[in-house]
PDB file of C-alpha atoms and ligand atoms in Angstrom:
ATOM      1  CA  UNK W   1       0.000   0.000   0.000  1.00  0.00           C
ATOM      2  CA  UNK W   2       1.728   3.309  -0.944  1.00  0.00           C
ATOM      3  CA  UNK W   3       1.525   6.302   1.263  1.00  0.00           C
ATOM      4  CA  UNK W   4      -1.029   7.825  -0.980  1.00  0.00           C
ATOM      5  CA  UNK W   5      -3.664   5.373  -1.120  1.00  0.00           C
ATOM      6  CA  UNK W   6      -6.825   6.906   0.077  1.00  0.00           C
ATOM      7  CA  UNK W   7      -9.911   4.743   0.865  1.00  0.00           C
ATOM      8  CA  UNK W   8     -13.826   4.809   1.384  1.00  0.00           C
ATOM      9  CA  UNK W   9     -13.059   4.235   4.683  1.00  0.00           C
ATOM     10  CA  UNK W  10     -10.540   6.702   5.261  1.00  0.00           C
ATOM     11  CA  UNK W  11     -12.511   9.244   3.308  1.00  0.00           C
ATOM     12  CA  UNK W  12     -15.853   8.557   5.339  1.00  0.00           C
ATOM     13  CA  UNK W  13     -14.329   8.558   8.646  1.00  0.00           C
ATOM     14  CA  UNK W  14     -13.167  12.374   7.385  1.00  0.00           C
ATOM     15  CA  UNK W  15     -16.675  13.140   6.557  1.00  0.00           C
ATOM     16  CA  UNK W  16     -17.822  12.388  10.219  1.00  0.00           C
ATOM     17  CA  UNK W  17     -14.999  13.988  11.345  1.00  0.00           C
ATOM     18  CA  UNK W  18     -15.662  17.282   9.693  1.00  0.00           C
ATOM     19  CA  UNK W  19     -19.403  16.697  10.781  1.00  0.00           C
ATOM     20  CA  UNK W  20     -17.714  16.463  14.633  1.00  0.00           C
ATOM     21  CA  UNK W  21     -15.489  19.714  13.958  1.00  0.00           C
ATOM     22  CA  UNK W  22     -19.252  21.468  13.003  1.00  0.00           C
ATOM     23  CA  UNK W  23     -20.824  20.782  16.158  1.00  0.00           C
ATOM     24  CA  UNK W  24     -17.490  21.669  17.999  1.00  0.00           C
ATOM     25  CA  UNK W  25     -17.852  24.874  17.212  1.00  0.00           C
ATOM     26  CA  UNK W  26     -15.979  25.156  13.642  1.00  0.00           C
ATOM     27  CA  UNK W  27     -17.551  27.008  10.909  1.00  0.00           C
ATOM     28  CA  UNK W  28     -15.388  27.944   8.335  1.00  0.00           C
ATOM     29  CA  UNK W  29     -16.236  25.814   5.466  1.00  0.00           C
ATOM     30  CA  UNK W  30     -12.557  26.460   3.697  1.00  0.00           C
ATOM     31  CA  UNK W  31     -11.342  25.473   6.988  1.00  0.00           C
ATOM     32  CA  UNK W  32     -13.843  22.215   6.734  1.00  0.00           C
ATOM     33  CA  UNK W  33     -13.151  21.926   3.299  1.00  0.00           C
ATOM     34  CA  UNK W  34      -9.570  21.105   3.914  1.00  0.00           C
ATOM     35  CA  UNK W  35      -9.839  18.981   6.789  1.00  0.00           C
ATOM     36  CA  UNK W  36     -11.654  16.593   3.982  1.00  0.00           C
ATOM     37  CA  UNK W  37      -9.036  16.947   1.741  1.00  0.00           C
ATOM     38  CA  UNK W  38      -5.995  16.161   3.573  1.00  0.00           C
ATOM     39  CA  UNK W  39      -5.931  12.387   4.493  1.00  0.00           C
ATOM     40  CA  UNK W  40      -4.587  12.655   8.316  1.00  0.00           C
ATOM     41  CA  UNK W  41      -4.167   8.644   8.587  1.00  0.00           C
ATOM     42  CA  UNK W  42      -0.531   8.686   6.353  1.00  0.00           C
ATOM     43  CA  UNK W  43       1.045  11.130   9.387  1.00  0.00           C
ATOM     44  CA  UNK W  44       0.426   8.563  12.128  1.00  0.00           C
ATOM     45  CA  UNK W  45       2.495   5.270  12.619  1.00  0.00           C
ATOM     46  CA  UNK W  46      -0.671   3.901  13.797  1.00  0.00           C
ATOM     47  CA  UNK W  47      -2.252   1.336  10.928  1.00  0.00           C
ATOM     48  CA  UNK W  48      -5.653   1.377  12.592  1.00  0.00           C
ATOM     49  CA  UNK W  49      -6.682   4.377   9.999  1.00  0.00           C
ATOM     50  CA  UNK W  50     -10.180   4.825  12.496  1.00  0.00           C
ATOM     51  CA  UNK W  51      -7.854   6.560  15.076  1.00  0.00           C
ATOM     52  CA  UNK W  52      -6.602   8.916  12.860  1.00  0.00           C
ATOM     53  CA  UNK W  53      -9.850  10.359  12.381  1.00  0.00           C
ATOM     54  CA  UNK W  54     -10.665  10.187  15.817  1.00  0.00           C
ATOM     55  CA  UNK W  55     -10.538  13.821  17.259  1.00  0.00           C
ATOM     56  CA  UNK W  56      -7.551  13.325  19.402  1.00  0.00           C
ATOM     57  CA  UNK W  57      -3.667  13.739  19.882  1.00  0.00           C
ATOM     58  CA  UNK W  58      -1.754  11.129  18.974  1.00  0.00           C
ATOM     59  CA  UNK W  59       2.107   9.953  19.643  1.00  0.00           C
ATOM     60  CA  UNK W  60       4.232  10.781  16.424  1.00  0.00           C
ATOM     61  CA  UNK W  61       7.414   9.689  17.608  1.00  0.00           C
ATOM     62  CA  UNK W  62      10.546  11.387  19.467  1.00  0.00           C
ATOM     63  CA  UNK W  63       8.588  12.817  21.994  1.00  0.00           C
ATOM     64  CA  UNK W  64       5.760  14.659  20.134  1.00  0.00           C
ATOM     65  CA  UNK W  65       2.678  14.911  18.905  1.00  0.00           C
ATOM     66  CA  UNK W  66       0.241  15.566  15.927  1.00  0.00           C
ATOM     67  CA  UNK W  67      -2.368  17.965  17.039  1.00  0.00           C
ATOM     68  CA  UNK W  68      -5.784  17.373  18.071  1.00  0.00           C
ATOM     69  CA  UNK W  69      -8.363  17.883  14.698  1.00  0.00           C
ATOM     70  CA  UNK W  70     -10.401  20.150  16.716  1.00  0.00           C
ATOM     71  CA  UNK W  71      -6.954  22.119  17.985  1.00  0.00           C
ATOM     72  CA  UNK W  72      -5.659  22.185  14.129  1.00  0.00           C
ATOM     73  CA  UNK W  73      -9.210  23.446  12.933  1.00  0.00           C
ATOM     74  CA  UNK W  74      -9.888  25.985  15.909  1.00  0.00           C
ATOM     75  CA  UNK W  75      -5.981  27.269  15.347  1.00  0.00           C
ATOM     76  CA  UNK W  76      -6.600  27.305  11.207  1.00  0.00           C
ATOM     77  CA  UNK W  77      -9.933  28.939  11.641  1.00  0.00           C
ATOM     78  CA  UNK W  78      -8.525  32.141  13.332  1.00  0.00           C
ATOM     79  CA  UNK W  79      -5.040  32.356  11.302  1.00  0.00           C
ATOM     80  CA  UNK W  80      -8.113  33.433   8.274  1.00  0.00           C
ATOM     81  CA  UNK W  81      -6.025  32.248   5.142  1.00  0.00           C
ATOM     82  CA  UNK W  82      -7.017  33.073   2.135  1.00  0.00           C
ATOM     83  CA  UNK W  83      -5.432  32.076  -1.394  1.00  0.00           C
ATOM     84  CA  UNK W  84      -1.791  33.222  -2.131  1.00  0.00           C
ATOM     85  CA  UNK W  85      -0.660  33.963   1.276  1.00  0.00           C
ATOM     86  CA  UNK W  86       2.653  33.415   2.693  1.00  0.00           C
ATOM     87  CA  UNK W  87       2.026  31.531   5.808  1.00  0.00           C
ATOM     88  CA  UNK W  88       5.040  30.514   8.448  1.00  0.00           C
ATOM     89  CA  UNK W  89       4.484  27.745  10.639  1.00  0.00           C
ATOM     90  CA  UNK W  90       6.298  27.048  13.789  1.00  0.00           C
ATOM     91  CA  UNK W  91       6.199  23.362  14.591  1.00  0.00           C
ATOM     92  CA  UNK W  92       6.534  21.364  11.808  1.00  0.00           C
ATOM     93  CA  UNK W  93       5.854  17.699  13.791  1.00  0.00           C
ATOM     94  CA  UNK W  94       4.016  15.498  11.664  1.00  0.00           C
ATOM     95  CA  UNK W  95       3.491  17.944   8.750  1.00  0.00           C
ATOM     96  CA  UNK W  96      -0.449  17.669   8.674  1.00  0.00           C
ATOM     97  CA  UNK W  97      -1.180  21.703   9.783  1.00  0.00           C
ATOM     98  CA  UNK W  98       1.075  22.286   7.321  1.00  0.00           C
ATOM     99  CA  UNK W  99      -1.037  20.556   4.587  1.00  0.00           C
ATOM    100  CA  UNK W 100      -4.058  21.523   5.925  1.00  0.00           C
ATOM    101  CA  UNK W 101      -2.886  24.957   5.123  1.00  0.00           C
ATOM    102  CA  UNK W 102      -1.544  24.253   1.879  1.00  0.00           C
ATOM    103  CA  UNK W 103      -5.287  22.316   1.319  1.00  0.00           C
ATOM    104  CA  UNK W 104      -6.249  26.106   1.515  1.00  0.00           C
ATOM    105  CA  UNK W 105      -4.039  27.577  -1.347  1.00  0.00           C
ATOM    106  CA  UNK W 106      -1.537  29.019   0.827  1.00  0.00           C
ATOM    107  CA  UNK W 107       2.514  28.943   0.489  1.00  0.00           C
ATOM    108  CA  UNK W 108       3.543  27.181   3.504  1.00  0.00           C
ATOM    109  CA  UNK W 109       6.976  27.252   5.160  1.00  0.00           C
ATOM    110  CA  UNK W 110       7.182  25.165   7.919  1.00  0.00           C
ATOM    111  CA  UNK W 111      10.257  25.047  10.350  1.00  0.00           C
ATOM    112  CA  UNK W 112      11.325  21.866  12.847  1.00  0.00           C
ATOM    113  CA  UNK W 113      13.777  21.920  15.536  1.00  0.00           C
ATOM    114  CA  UNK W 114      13.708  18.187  16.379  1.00  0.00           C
ATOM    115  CA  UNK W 115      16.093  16.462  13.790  1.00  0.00           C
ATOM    116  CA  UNK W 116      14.765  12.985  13.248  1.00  0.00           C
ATOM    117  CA  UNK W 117      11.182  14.553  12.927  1.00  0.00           C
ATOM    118  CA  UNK W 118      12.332  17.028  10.414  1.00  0.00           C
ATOM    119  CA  UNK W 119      13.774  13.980   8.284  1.00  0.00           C
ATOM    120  CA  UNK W 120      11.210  11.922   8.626  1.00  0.00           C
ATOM    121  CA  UNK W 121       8.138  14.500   8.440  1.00  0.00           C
ATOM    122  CA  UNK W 122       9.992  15.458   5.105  1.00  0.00           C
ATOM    123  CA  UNK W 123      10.116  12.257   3.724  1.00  0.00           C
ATOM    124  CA  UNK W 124       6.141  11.741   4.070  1.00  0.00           C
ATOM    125  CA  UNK W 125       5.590  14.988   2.828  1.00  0.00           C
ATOM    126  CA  UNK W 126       7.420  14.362  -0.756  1.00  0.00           C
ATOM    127  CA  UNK W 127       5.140  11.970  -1.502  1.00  0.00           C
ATOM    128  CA  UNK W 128       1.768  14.215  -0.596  1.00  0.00           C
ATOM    129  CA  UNK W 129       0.507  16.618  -3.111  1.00  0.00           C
ATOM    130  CA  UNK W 130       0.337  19.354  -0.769  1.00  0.00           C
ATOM    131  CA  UNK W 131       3.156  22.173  -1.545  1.00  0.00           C
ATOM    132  CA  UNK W 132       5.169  22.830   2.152  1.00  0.00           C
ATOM    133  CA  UNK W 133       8.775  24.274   2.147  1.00  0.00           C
ATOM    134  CA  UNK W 134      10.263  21.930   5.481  1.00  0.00           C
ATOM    135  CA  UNK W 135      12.962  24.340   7.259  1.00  0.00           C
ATOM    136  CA  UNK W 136      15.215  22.664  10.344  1.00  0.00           C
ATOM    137  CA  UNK W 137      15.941  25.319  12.585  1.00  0.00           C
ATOM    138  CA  UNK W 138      15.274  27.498  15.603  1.00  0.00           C
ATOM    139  CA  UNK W 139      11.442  28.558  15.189  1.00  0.00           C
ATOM    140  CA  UNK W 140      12.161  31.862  17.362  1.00  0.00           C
ATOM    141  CA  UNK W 141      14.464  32.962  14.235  1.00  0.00           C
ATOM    142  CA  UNK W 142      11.555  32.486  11.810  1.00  0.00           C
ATOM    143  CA  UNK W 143      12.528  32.563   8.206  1.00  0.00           C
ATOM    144  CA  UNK W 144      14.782  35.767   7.667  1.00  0.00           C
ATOM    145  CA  UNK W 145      15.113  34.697   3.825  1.00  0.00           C
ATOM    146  CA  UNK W 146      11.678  34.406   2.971  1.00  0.00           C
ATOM    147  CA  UNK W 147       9.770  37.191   5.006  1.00  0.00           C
ATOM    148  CA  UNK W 148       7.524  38.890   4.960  1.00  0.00           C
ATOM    149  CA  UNK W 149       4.968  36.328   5.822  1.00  0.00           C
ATOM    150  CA  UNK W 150       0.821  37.239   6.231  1.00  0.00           C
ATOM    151  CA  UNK W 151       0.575  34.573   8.722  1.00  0.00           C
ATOM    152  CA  UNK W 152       2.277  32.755  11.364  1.00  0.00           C
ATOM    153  CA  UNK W 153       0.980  30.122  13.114  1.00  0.00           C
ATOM    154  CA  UNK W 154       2.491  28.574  16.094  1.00  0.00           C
ATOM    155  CA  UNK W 155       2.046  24.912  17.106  1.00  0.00           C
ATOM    156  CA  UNK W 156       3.757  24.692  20.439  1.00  0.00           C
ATOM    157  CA  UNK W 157       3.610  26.256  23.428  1.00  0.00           C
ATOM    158  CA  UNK W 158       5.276  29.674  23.531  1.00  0.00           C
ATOM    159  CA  UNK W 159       7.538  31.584  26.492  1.00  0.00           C
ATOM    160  CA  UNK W 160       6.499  34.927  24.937  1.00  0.00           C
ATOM    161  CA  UNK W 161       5.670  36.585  22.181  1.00  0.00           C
ATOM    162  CA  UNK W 162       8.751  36.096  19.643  1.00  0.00           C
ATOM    163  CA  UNK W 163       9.692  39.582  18.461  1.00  0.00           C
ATOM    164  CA  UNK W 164      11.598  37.860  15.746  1.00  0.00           C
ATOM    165  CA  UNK W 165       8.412  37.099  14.689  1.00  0.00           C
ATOM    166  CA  UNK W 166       6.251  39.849  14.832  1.00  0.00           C
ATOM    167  CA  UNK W 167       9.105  41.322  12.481  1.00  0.00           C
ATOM    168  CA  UNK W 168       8.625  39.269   9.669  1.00  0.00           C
ATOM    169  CA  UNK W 169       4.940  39.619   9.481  1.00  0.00           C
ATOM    170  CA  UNK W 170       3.666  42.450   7.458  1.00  0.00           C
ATOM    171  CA  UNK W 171       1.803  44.660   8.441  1.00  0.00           C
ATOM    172  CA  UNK W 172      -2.304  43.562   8.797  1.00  0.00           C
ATOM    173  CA  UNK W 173      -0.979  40.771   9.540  1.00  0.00           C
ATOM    174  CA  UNK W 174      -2.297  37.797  11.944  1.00  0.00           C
ATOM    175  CA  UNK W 175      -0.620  35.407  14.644  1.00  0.00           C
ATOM    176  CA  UNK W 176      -2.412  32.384  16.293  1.00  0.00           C
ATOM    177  CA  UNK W 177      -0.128  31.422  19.382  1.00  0.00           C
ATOM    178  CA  UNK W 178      -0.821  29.629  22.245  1.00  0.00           C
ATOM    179  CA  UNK W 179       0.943  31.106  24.945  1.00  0.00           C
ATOM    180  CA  UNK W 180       2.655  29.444  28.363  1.00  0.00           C
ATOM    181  CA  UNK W 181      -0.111  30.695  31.125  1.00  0.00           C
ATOM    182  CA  UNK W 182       1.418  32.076  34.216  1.00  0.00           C
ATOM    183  CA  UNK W 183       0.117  29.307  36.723  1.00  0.00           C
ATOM    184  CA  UNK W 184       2.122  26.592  34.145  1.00  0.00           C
ATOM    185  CA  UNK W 185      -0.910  24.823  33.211  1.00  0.00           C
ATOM    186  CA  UNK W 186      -1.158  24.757  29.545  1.00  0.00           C
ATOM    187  CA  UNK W 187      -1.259  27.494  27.243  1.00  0.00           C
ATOM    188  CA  UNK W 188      -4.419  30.548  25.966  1.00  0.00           C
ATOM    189  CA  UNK W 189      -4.739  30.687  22.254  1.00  0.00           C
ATOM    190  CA  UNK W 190      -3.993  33.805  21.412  1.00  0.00           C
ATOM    191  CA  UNK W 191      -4.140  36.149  17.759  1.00  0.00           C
ATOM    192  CA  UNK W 192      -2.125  38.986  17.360  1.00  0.00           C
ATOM    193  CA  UNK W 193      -3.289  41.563  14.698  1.00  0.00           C
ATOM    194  CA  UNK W 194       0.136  43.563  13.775  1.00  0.00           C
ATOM    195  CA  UNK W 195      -1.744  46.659  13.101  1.00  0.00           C
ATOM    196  CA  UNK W 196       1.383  49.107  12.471  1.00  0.00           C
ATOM    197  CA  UNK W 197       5.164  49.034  13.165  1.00  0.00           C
ATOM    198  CA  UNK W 198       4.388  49.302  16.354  1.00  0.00           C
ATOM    199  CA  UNK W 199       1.269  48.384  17.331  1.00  0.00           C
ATOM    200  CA  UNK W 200      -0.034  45.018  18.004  1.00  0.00           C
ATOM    201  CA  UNK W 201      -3.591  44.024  19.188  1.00  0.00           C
ATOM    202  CA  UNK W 202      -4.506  40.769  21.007  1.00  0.00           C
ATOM    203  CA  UNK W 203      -7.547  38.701  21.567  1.00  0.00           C
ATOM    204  CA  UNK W 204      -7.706  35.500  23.644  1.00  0.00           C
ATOM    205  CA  UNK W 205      -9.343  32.442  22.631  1.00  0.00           C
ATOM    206  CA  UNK W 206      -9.486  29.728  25.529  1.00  0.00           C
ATOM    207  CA  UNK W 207      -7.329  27.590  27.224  1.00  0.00           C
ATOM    208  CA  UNK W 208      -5.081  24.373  24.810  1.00  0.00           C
ATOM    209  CA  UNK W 209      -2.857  22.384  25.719  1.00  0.00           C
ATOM    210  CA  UNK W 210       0.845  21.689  23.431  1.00  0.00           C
ATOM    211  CA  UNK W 211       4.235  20.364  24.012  1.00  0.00           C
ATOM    212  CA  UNK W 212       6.549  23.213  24.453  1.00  0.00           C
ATOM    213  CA  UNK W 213       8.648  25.428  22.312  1.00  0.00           C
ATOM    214  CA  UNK W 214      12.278  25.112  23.103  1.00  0.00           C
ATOM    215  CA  UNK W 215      15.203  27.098  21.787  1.00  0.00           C
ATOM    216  CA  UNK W 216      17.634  26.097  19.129  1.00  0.00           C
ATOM    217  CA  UNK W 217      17.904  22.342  16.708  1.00  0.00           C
ATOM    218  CA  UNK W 218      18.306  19.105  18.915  1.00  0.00           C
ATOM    219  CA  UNK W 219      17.428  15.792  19.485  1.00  0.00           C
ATOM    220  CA  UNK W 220      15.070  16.028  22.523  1.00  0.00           C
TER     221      UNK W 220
HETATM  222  N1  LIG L 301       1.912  21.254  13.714  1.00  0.00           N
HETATM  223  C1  LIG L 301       2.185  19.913  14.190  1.00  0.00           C
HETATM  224  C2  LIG L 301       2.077  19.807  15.705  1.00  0.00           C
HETATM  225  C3  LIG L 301       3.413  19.610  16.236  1.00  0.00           C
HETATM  226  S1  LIG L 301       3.689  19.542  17.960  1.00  0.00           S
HETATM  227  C4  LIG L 301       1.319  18.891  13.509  1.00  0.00           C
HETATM  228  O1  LIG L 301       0.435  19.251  12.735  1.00  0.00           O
HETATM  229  O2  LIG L 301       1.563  17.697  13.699  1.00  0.00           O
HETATM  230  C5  LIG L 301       4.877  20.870  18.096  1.00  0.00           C
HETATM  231  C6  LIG L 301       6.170  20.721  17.322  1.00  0.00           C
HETATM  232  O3  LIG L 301       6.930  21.906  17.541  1.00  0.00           O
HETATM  233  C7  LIG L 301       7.055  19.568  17.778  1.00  0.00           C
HETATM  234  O4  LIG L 301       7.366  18.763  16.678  1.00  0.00           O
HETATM  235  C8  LIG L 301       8.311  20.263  18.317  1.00  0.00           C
HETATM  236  O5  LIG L 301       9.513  19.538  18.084  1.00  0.00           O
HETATM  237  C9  LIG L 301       8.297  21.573  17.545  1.00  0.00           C
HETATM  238  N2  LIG L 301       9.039  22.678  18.137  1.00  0.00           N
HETATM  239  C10 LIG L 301       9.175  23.019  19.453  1.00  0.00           C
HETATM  240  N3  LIG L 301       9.932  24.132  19.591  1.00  0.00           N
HETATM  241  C11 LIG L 301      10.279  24.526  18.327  1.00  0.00           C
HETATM  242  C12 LIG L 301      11.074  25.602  17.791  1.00  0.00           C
HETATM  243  N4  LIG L 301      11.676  26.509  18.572  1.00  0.00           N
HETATM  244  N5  LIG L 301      11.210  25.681  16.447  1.00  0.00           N
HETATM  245  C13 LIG L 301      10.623  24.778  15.617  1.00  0.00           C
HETATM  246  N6  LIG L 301       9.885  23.736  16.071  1.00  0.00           N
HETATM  247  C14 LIG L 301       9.705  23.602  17.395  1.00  0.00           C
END
């Protein structure tokens, strides 16, 4: 069975999925839209394909995780992509955000800090029809080359908000992160409108929960 193989199954377990998302709260049908698209079952090890369209987190190997569906949706839904836009995501991990993005016409670069994942999120990824630029690097440094981006999405749990970042967004641009809460316990999804230079506004969106973002390429 190659990688790309896409089933009845596979594609009605997506369908009730995206029927789940609905009644979660998710209403964005180019959000929805993609969510069919992009067959979730070839980023997980697992070969049971009905728990990849269960709406949970699952292992991907060294240490991390793919996303919750509902997190991935809820996270998409406020980064509003439309067609054409340069989107940066920080968290590569099993590459499915990432295609989920592309799903929606965007240009996605996607950066990794965690070496084997890079390698073998990569490899998975050549063999999808989903265009995503793979970057192994320090997420807090962004993309210096290839700014300015009209998105950035962040898939980990973040310290602060990464000034690095905020300077290689244009301006009008958005941010979804999900920042560290002060008590330690998980993170609040937050956008960040960069409405001038200098001028940011912010909006909270509830409480998440993601591994965290840590500082420079490694193996942990
Ligand atoms: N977007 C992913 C979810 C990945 S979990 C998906 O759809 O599957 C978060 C990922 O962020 C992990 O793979 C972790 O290694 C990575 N990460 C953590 N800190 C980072 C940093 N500073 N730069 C880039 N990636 C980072």
């Amino acid at each position: 069975m190659t990688i790309l193989e896409d089933t009845y199954r596979a594609k009605g377990l997506r369908k009730q999925l995206v029927d789940l998302l609905r009644t979660k709260g998710i209403t964005d049908e180019t959000v929805l839209a993609a969510i069919n698209e992009v067959p979730r079952h070839v980023f997980l090890d697992s070969s049971f394909v009905e728990i990849a369209y269960q709406d949970q987190a699952f292992p991907i190997g060294s240490g991390q995780t793919i996303s919750q569906p509902h997190t991935v949706a809820f996270q998409t839904q406020l980064l509003q992509v439309e067609k054409g836009m340069k989107v940066l995501e920080i968290g590569t991990g099993s590459g499915y955000q990432a295609c989920v993005l592309a799903a929606m016409g965007a240009k996605v670069f996607s950066i990794e800090r965690q070496r084997n994942l890079y390698f073998k999120t990569k490899d998975i990824l050549e063999q999808l029809p989903f265009r995503v630029k793979t970057f192994l690097g320090d997420g807090f440094e962004g993309l210096p080359t290839y700014q300015p981006f009209d998105r950035i999405i962040i898939t980990a749990g973040a310290p602060n908000i990464p000034e690095t970042l905020i300077a290689q967004m244009k301006v009008g641009g958005l941010m979804v992160i999900p920042m560290d809460n002060p008590d330690g316990e998980g993170q609040t999804m937050l956008r960040i409108t960069k409405l001038s230079e200098k001028e940011l506004k912010k909006e909270s969106f509830g409480n998440f929960k993601f591994v965290p973002m840590l500082r420079e390429i490694g193996k942990d």
